[in-house]
Amino acid sequence: MTIDELRDQAAECTRCDLYRNATATVFGEGAEHARLVVVGEQPGDQEDRQGRPFVGPAGALLDRAFVDAGIDRGSLYVTNAVKHFKWTPRGKRRLHQTPNRTEVVACSAWLTAELQTVTPELVVALGATAGKALLGPTFRVTKQRGQVVPATIGDWDGSVVGTIHPSAILRLEDPDEREDAYGGFVDDLRTAAAWSA
Ligand code: SF4
């Protein structure tokens, strides 16, 4: 099956309740046989409206980090562990809510299918939700970030490296803390780039 065929199937997915309040399934996109796949948590408000992953503020930071880490975004496949936006209303805004384990497990069939199709050398897990989806519920981003570990997911055999999610950097209010966190994030991406070169 191709990524386009998987995307068409996922557009109709009702495997968990998250499709009810979201605009559309936001499937992965990018190079169909990328050596490096990047997995985030779930689409945000902008991604939900545009139907594409990493097109909001976190995506802009991620693009900047790719440049600083020497990674060509065109060579990558980017996706999320969960394909529908989970949110709660706050006035006129839609506030992000972390998907629960049941939702992550329900959506893992799509992530597995993406990995089996793209067959990357290495997957970068952005944040705890993606790390747990790929490496199991004991994954701790604070302890395991930057460590490349072997992983088997469905029929895909490869490796996974965890790091923080760019949204976590954007939430930091102190400029120095934010710059430090960004530097560590770029270092982790450099590790991934070197490993998968
Ligand atoms: S979040 Fe995933 S499993 Fe749930 S309905 Fe959307 S595509 Fe299906």
CSV table of C-alpha atoms and ligand atoms in Angstrom, one decimal:
chain,number,residue,atom,x,y,z
A,1,MET,CA,0.0,0.0,0.0
A,2,THR,CA,1.2,3.5,-0.8
A,3,ILE,CA,1.2,6.5,1.6
A,4,ASP,CA,-1.5,8.1,-0.6
A,5,GLU,CA,-3.7,5.0,-0.2
A,6,LEU,CA,-3.2,4.9,3.5
A,7,ARG,CA,-4.0,8.7,3.7
A,8,ASP,CA,-7.3,8.0,1.8
A,9,GLN,CA,-8.2,5.2,4.2
A,10,ALA,CA,-7.3,7.2,7.3
A,11,ALA,CA,-9.5,10.1,6.1
A,12,GLU,CA,-12.5,7.9,7.0
A,13,CYS,CA,-11.1,6.6,10.3
A,14,THR,CA,-13.5,6.4,13.3
A,15,ARG,CA,-11.4,4.0,15.4
A,16,CYS,CA,-11.6,6.3,18.4
A,17,ASP,CA,-13.7,9.3,19.3
A,18,LEU,CA,-11.3,12.1,18.3
A,19,TYR,CA,-12.6,12.3,14.7
A,20,ARG,CA,-15.9,13.7,16.1
A,21,ASN,CA,-14.6,17.1,17.1
A,22,ALA,CA,-11.8,17.6,14.6
A,23,THR,CA,-11.9,19.0,11.1
A,24,ALA,CA,-10.0,16.3,9.3
A,25,THR,CA,-7.5,13.5,9.7
A,26,VAL,CA,-4.0,15.0,9.4
A,27,PHE,CA,-1.9,12.2,7.9
A,28,GLY,CA,1.9,12.2,7.5
A,29,GLU,CA,3.6,13.7,4.5
A,30,GLY,CA,7.0,13.9,2.9
A,31,ALA,CA,9.4,11.6,1.1
A,32,GLU,CA,7.8,8.2,0.7
A,33,HIS,CA,11.1,6.4,1.3
A,34,ALA,CA,12.8,8.7,3.7
A,35,ARG,CA,15.7,7.5,5.8
A,36,LEU,CA,14.5,9.7,8.7
A,37,VAL,CA,10.9,9.9,9.9
A,38,VAL,CA,9.9,12.5,12.5
A,39,VAL,CA,6.8,11.8,14.7
A,40,GLY,CA,5.1,14.4,16.8
A,41,GLU,CA,2.1,14.1,19.2
A,42,GLN,CA,-1.0,15.2,17.3
A,43,PRO,CA,-2.1,18.0,15.0
A,44,GLY,CA,-2.6,21.4,16.5
A,45,ASP,CA,-5.1,24.1,15.7
A,46,GLN,CA,-3.5,25.2,12.5
A,47,GLU,CA,-2.7,21.6,11.4
A,48,ASP,CA,-6.4,20.7,11.9
A,49,ARG,CA,-7.5,23.7,9.8
A,50,GLN,CA,-5.0,23.1,7.0
A,51,GLY,CA,-5.0,19.3,7.1
A,52,ARG,CA,-1.2,19.1,7.1
A,53,PRO,CA,1.3,18.2,9.9
A,54,PHE,CA,3.7,20.8,11.4
A,55,VAL,CA,2.3,23.9,9.7
A,56,GLY,CA,1.7,25.9,13.0
A,57,PRO,CA,4.1,27.6,15.4
A,58,ALA,CA,5.7,24.3,16.5
A,59,GLY,CA,6.2,23.4,12.9
A,60,ALA,CA,7.9,26.8,12.2
A,61,LEU,CA,10.3,26.1,15.1
A,62,LEU,CA,10.9,22.6,13.9
A,63,ASP,CA,11.8,23.9,10.4
A,64,ARG,CA,14.3,26.3,11.9
A,65,ALA,CA,15.8,23.5,14.0
A,66,PHE,CA,16.1,21.3,10.9
A,67,VAL,CA,18.1,24.1,9.1
A,68,ASP,CA,20.3,24.5,12.2
A,69,ALA,CA,20.9,20.7,12.4
A,70,GLY,CA,21.7,20.5,8.7
A,71,ILE,CA,18.6,18.5,7.9
A,72,ASP,CA,16.8,19.0,4.6
A,73,ARG,CA,13.1,18.9,5.4
A,74,GLY,CA,12.4,17.7,1.8
A,75,SER,CA,14.3,14.5,2.6
A,76,LEU,CA,12.0,13.6,5.6
A,77,TYR,CA,8.6,12.1,6.3
A,78,VAL,CA,6.8,13.9,9.1
A,79,THR,CA,3.7,12.6,10.9
A,80,ASN,CA,2.1,12.4,14.3
A,81,ALA,CA,1.3,9.6,16.7
A,82,VAL,CA,-2.4,10.6,16.7
A,83,LYS,CA,-4.0,11.9,13.5
A,84,HIS,CA,-6.9,14.0,14.9
A,85,PHE,CA,-6.7,17.2,16.9
A,86,LYS,CA,-7.8,16.7,20.5
A,87,TRP,CA,-8.9,20.0,22.1
A,88,THR,CA,-11.1,21.7,24.6
A,89,PRO,CA,-12.9,25.0,24.2
A,90,ARG,CA,-11.5,28.1,26.1
A,91,GLY,CA,-13.6,31.1,25.0
A,92,LYS,CA,-13.1,31.3,21.2
A,93,ARG,CA,-9.9,29.3,21.3
A,94,ARG,CA,-9.4,25.6,21.0
A,95,LEU,CA,-6.9,24.4,23.6
A,96,HIS,CA,-4.7,21.4,22.9
A,97,GLN,CA,-5.4,18.3,25.1
A,98,THR,CA,-2.9,15.5,25.4
A,99,PRO,CA,-4.3,12.3,23.8
A,100,ASN,CA,-4.8,9.4,26.2
A,101,ARG,CA,-3.3,6.0,26.0
A,102,THR,CA,-6.5,4.5,24.5
A,103,GLU,CA,-6.4,7.1,21.7
A,104,VAL,CA,-2.7,6.6,21.0
A,105,VAL,CA,-3.1,2.8,20.9
A,106,ALA,CA,-6.1,3.2,18.5
A,107,CYS,CA,-4.1,5.4,16.2
A,108,SER,CA,-1.0,3.3,16.3
A,109,ALA,CA,-2.2,1.2,13.4
A,110,TRP,CA,-1.7,4.2,11.1
A,111,LEU,CA,1.7,5.0,12.5
A,112,THR,CA,2.7,1.3,12.1
A,113,ALA,CA,1.4,1.3,8.5
A,114,GLU,CA,3.4,4.5,7.8
A,115,LEU,CA,6.6,3.0,9.1
A,116,GLN,CA,6.1,-0.2,7.2
A,117,THR,CA,5.6,1.8,4.0
A,118,VAL,CA,8.4,4.4,4.4
A,119,THR,CA,10.8,1.9,6.1
A,120,PRO,CA,13.2,4.6,7.5
A,121,GLU,CA,16.5,3.9,9.2
A,122,LEU,CA,15.6,6.1,12.2
A,123,VAL,CA,12.6,7.6,13.7
A,124,VAL,CA,12.8,10.8,15.8
A,125,ALA,CA,10.1,10.9,18.5
A,126,LEU,CA,9.1,14.4,19.5
A,127,GLY,CA,7.9,14.5,23.1
A,128,ALA,CA,6.5,11.9,25.5
A,129,THR,CA,3.4,10.9,23.6
A,130,ALA,CA,5.4,10.0,20.4
A,131,GLY,CA,8.1,8.4,22.5
A,132,LYS,CA,5.6,6.2,24.3
A,133,ALA,CA,3.8,5.3,21.1
A,134,LEU,CA,7.1,4.1,19.6
A,135,LEU,CA,9.0,2.7,22.6
A,136,GLY,CA,6.3,1.8,25.1
A,137,PRO,CA,4.7,3.4,28.2
A,138,THR,CA,7.9,3.4,30.2
A,139,PHE,CA,9.6,5.9,27.9
A,140,ARG,CA,10.7,9.0,29.7
A,141,VAL,CA,11.8,11.9,27.5
A,142,THR,CA,13.9,13.5,30.3
A,143,LYS,CA,16.0,10.4,30.8
A,144,GLN,CA,16.1,8.9,27.3
A,145,ARG,CA,16.3,11.8,24.9
A,146,GLY,CA,19.2,11.6,22.5
A,147,GLN,CA,19.7,7.9,22.9
A,148,VAL,CA,19.3,5.9,19.7
A,149,VAL,CA,17.6,2.5,20.5
A,150,PRO,CA,16.6,-0.4,18.3
A,151,ALA,CA,12.8,-0.8,17.8
A,152,THR,CA,10.5,-3.2,16.0
A,153,ILE,CA,7.0,-1.9,15.2
A,154,GLY,CA,4.8,-4.2,13.1
A,155,ASP,CA,7.0,-5.4,10.3
A,156,TRP,CA,9.4,-2.5,10.5
A,157,ASP,CA,12.8,-2.9,12.2
A,158,GLY,CA,14.8,0.2,12.8
A,159,SER,CA,15.8,2.6,15.5
A,160,VAL,CA,14.2,5.4,17.5
A,161,VAL,CA,15.6,8.4,19.2
A,162,GLY,CA,13.5,10.6,21.5
A,163,THR,CA,13.7,14.3,22.1
A,164,ILE,CA,11.5,17.1,23.4
A,165,HIS,CA,8.6,18.4,21.4
A,166,PRO,CA,9.1,21.9,19.9
A,167,SER,CA,5.9,23.0,21.7
A,168,ALA,CA,7.6,22.5,25.0
A,169,ILE,CA,10.3,25.0,23.9
A,170,LEU,CA,7.6,27.5,22.8
A,171,ARG,CA,5.9,27.3,26.3
A,172,LEU,CA,9.1,28.4,28.1
A,173,GLU,CA,8.8,32.0,29.1
A,174,ASP,CA,12.4,32.7,30.1
A,175,PRO,CA,14.4,33.6,27.0
A,176,ASP,CA,17.6,31.9,28.4
A,177,GLU,CA,15.8,28.7,29.2
A,178,ARG,CA,14.2,28.7,25.8
A,179,GLU,CA,17.5,29.2,24.1
A,180,ASP,CA,19.1,26.4,26.1
A,181,ALA,CA,16.2,24.1,25.3
A,182,TYR,CA,16.4,25.0,21.7
A,183,GLY,CA,20.1,24.2,21.6
A,184,GLY,CA,19.5,20.8,23.2
A,185,PHE,CA,16.8,20.1,20.7
A,186,VAL,CA,19.1,20.9,17.7
A,187,ASP,CA,21.8,18.7,19.3
A,188,ASP,CA,19.4,15.8,19.4
A,189,LEU,CA,18.4,16.4,15.7
A,190,ARG,CA,22.1,16.5,14.8
A,191,THR,CA,22.5,13.1,16.5
A,192,ALA,CA,19.6,11.8,14.4
A,193,ALA,CA,21.1,13.3,11.2
A,194,ALA,CA,24.5,11.8,11.8
A,195,TRP,CA,23.1,8.4,12.7
A,196,SER,CA,20.9,8.1,9.6
A,197,ALA,CA,23.4,9.6,7.1
B,1,SF4,S1,-7.2,9.8,16.1
B,1,SF4,FE1,-6.5,8.1,14.9
B,1,SF4,S2,-7.6,6.3,15.5
B,1,SF4,FE2,-8.7,8.1,16.3
B,1,SF4,S3,-10.2,8.5,14.7
B,1,SF4,FE3,-8.4,9.8,14.3
B,1,SF4,S4,-7.2,8.6,12.8
B,1,SF4,FE4,-8.7,7.2,13.8
